[in-house]
Coordinates of C-alpha atoms in Angstrom, one line a residue:
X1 CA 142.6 105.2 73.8
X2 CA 143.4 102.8 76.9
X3 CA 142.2 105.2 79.8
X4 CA 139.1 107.0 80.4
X5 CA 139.3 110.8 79.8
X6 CA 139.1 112.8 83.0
X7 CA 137.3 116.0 82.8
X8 CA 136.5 118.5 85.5
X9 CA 134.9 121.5 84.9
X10 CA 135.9 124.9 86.4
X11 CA 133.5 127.4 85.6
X12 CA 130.2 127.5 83.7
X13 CA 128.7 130.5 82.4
X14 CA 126.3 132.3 80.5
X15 CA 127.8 134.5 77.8
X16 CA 125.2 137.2 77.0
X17 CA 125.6 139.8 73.3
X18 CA 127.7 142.7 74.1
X19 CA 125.3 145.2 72.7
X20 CA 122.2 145.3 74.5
X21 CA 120.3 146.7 70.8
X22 CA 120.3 143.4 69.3
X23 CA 117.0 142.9 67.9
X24 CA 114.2 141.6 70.0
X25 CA 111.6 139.3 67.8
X26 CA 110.8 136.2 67.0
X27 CA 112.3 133.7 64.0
X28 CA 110.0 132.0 61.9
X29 CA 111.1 128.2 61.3
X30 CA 110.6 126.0 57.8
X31 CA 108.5 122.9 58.1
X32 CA 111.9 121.4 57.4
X33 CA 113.2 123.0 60.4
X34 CA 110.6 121.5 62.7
X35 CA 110.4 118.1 61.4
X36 CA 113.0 116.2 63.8
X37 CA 112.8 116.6 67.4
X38 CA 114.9 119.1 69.8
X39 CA 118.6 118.1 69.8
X40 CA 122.5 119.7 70.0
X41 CA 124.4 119.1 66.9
X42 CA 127.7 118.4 68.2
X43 CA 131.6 119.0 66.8
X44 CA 135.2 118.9 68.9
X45 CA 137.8 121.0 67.4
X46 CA 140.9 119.9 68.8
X47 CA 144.2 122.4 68.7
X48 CA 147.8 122.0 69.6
X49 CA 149.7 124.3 71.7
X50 CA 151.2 127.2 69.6
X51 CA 153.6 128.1 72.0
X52 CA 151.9 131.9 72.4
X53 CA 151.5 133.4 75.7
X54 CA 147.8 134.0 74.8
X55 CA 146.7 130.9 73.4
X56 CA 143.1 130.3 73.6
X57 CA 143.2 132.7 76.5
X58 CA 139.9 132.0 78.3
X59 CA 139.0 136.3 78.9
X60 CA 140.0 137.0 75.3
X61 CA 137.5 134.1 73.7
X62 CA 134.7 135.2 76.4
X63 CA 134.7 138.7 75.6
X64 CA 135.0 137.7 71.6
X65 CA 131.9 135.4 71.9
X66 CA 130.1 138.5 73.2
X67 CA 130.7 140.4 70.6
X68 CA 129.9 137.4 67.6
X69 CA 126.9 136.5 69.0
X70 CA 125.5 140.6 68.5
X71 CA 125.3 139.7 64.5
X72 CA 124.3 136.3 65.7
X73 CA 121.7 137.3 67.9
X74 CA 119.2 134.3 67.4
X75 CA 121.9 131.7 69.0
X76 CA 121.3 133.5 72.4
X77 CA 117.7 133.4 72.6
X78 CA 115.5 130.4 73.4
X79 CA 112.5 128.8 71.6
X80 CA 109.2 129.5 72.7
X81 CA 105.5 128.4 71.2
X82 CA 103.8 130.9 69.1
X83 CA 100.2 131.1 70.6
X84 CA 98.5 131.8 67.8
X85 CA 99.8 129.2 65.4
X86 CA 101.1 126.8 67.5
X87 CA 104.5 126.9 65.9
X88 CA 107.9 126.5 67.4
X89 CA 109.9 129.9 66.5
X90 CA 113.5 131.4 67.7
X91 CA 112.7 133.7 70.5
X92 CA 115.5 136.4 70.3
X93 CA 115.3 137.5 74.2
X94 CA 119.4 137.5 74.5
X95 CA 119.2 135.0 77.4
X96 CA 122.8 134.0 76.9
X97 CA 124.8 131.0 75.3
X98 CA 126.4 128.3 77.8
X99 CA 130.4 128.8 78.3
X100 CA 132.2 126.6 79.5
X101 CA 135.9 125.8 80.8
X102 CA 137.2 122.7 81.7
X103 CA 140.6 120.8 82.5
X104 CA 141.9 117.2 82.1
X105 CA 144.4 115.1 83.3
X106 CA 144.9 113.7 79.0
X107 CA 146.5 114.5 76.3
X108 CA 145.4 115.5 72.7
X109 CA 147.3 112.8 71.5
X110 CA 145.4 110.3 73.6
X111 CA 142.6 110.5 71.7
X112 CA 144.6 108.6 68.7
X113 CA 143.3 109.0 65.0
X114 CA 139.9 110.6 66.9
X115 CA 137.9 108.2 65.8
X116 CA 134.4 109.0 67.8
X117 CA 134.3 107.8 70.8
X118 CA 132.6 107.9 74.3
X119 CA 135.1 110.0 76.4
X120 CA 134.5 112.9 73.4
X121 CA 130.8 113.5 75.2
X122 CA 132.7 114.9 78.3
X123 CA 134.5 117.6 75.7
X124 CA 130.9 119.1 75.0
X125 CA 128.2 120.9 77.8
X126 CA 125.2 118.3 78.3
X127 CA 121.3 120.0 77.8
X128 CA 118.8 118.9 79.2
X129 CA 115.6 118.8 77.4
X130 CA 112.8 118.2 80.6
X131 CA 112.1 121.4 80.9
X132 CA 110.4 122.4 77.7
X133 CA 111.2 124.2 74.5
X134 CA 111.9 127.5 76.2
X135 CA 114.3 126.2 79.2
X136 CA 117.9 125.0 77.9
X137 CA 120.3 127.4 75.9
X138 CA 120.2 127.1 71.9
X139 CA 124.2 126.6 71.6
X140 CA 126.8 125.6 74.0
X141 CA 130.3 125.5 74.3
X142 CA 133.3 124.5 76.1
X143 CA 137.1 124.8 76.4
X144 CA 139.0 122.1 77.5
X145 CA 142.1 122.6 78.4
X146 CA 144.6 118.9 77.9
X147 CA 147.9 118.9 80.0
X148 CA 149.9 118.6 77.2
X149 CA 149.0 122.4 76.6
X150 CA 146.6 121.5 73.5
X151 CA 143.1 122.4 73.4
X152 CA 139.2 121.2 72.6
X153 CA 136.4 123.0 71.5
X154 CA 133.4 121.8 72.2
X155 CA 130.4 122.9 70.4
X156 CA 126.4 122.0 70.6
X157 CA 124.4 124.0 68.1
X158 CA 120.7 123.0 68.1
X159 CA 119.7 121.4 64.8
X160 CA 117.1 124.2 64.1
X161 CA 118.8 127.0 64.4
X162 CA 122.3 126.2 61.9
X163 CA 123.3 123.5 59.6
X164 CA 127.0 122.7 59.0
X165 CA 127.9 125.4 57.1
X166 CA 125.9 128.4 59.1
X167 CA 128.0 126.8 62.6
X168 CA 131.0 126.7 60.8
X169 CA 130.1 130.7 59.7
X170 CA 129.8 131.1 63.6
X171 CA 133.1 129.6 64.6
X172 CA 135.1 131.8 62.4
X173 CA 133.3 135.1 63.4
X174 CA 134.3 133.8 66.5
X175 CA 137.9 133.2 66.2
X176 CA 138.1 136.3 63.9
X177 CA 137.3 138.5 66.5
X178 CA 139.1 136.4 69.0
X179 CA 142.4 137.0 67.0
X180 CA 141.6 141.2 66.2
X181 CA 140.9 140.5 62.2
X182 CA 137.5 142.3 61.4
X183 CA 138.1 142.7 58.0
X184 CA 136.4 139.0 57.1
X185 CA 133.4 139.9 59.2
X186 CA 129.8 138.8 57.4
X187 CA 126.6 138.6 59.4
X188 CA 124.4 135.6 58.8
X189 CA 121.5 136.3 56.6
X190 CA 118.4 135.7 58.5
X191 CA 115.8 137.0 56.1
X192 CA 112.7 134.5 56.4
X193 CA 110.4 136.3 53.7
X194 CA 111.2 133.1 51.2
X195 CA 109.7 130.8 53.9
X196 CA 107.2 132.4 54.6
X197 CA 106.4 132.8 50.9
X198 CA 106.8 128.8 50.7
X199 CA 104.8 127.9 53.6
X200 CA 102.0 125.4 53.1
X201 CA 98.4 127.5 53.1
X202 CA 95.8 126.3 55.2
X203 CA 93.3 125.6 53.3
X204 CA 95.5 125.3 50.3
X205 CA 95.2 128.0 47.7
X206 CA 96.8 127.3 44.5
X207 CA 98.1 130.1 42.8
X208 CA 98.8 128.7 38.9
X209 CA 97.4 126.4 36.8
X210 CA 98.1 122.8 38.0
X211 CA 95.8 119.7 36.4
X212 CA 95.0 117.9 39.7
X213 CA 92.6 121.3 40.2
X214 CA 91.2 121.3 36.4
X215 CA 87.7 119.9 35.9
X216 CA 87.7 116.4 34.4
X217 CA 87.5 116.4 30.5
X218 CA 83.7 116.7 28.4
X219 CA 82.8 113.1 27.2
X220 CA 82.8 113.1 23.3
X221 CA 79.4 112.5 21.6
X222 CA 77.9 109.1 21.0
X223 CA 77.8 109.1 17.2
X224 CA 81.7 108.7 17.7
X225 CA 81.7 106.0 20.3
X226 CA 81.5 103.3 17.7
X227 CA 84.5 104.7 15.5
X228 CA 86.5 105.5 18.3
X229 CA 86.3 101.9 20.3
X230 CA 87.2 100.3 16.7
X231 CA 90.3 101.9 16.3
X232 CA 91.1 101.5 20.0
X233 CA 90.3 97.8 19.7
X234 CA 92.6 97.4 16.2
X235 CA 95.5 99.2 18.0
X236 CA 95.1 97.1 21.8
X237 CA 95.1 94.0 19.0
X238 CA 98.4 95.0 17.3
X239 CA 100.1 96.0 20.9
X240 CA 99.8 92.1 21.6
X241 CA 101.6 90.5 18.7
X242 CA 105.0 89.7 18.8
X243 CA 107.2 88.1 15.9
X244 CA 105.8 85.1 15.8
X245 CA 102.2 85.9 15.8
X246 CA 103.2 89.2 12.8
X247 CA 104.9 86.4 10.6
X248 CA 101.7 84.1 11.3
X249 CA 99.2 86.8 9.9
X250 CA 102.0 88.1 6.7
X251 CA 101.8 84.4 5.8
X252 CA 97.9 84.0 5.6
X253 CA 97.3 87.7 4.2
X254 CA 99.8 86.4 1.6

């Protein structure tokens, strides 16, 4: 890539569920989930112009959005601190997700074998993180439109929320909805009994049998000390001969 890419947004909004019943509670997070600090999780899905009248027709993937992120209600809401445990959890408040549509003077083809670069930071919304847990949006997005007629998708998921494979999940409800297929619809499964069931217990409470908690073993009587410590010296003895030293003792038992 010899030139800088050129990016200039045009609008910047916040994309709210479409149902206003999406439920309204907190998300429990995994001590797995809180070990790393706050940060986006970024991807850029780049498309070629299809030649449609309608291709990724900004209205059509706003109003889709909308309705994915009603299954996906956690990625709208915002983190918060629980007061009485001091954890981090997924407050589900429907505060929106960041969309936004950009243009640029490049090319898709400018970006070459797209290899990771610099200039593919301006294809995704920045966050900023000053304001604490609770003030910047859990996922953002953007649309970039390349005058060659191609397209970028820009997505920032926060690490916490989705792995690989639960953003992917998201992207494809998206575009499913997007394109008027329903019929491949699944809602993520955001049942946190297991963690809960996992989480580490304060003070710890062991629930099977585990040696660390037995008591130590009874000592066995003195009249057996003597017999014992014979056979454990005769056995430490024959642990420390090697070939040499078993020939040596065959020859003079012989």
């Amino acid at each position: 890539m010899a030139e800088k890419v050129m990016v200039s947004i045009r609008e910047s909004t916040m994309v709210r569920p479409a149902e206003e019943s999406t439920p309204w509670d907190s998300l429990w997070l995994s001590n797995s989930d809180l070990a790393f600090p706050p940060f986006h999780t970024s991807s850029v899905y780049f498309y070629r112009p299809s030649g449609e009248h309608n291709f990724f027709d900004k209205g059509v993937l706003k109003q889709a959005l909308g309705k994915a992120l009603v299954p996906f209600y956690p990625m709208a809401g915002r983190f918060k601190l629980n007061d009485q445990n001091g954890r981090v959890e997924i407050d589900c408040n429907a505060e929106g997700v960041v969309f936004v549509v950009a243009e640029s003077s490049s090319a898709v083809d400018d970006f070459g074998d797209f290899a990771p670069t610099p200039d593919f930071l301006t294809l995704i919304p920045t966050t900023d993180y000053s304001g604490g847990i609770s003030s910047y949006p859990i996922l953002v997005l953007q649309i970039t439109y390349f005058k060659c007629g191609g397209v970028s998708l820009g997505v920032g998921m926060e690490h916490r929320v989705a792995d690989g494979v639960s953003g992917l999940h998201f992207v494809n409800t998206w575009s499913d909805i997007a394109r008027g297929d329903l019929s491949n619809i699944k809602p993520p499964f955001m049942d946190r009994t297991l963690l809960r069931l996992l989480r580490a217990r304060d003070p710890p409470q062991p629930a099977f049998p585990h040696i660390k908690y037995q008591p130590s073993p009874q000592m066995k009587p003195s009249d057996n000390m003597k017999s014992t410590s014979n056979i454990t010296t005769s056995v430490d003895a024959q642990k420390w001969f090697g070939t040499f030293e078993a020939n040596l003792v065959m020859r003079c038992d012989g």
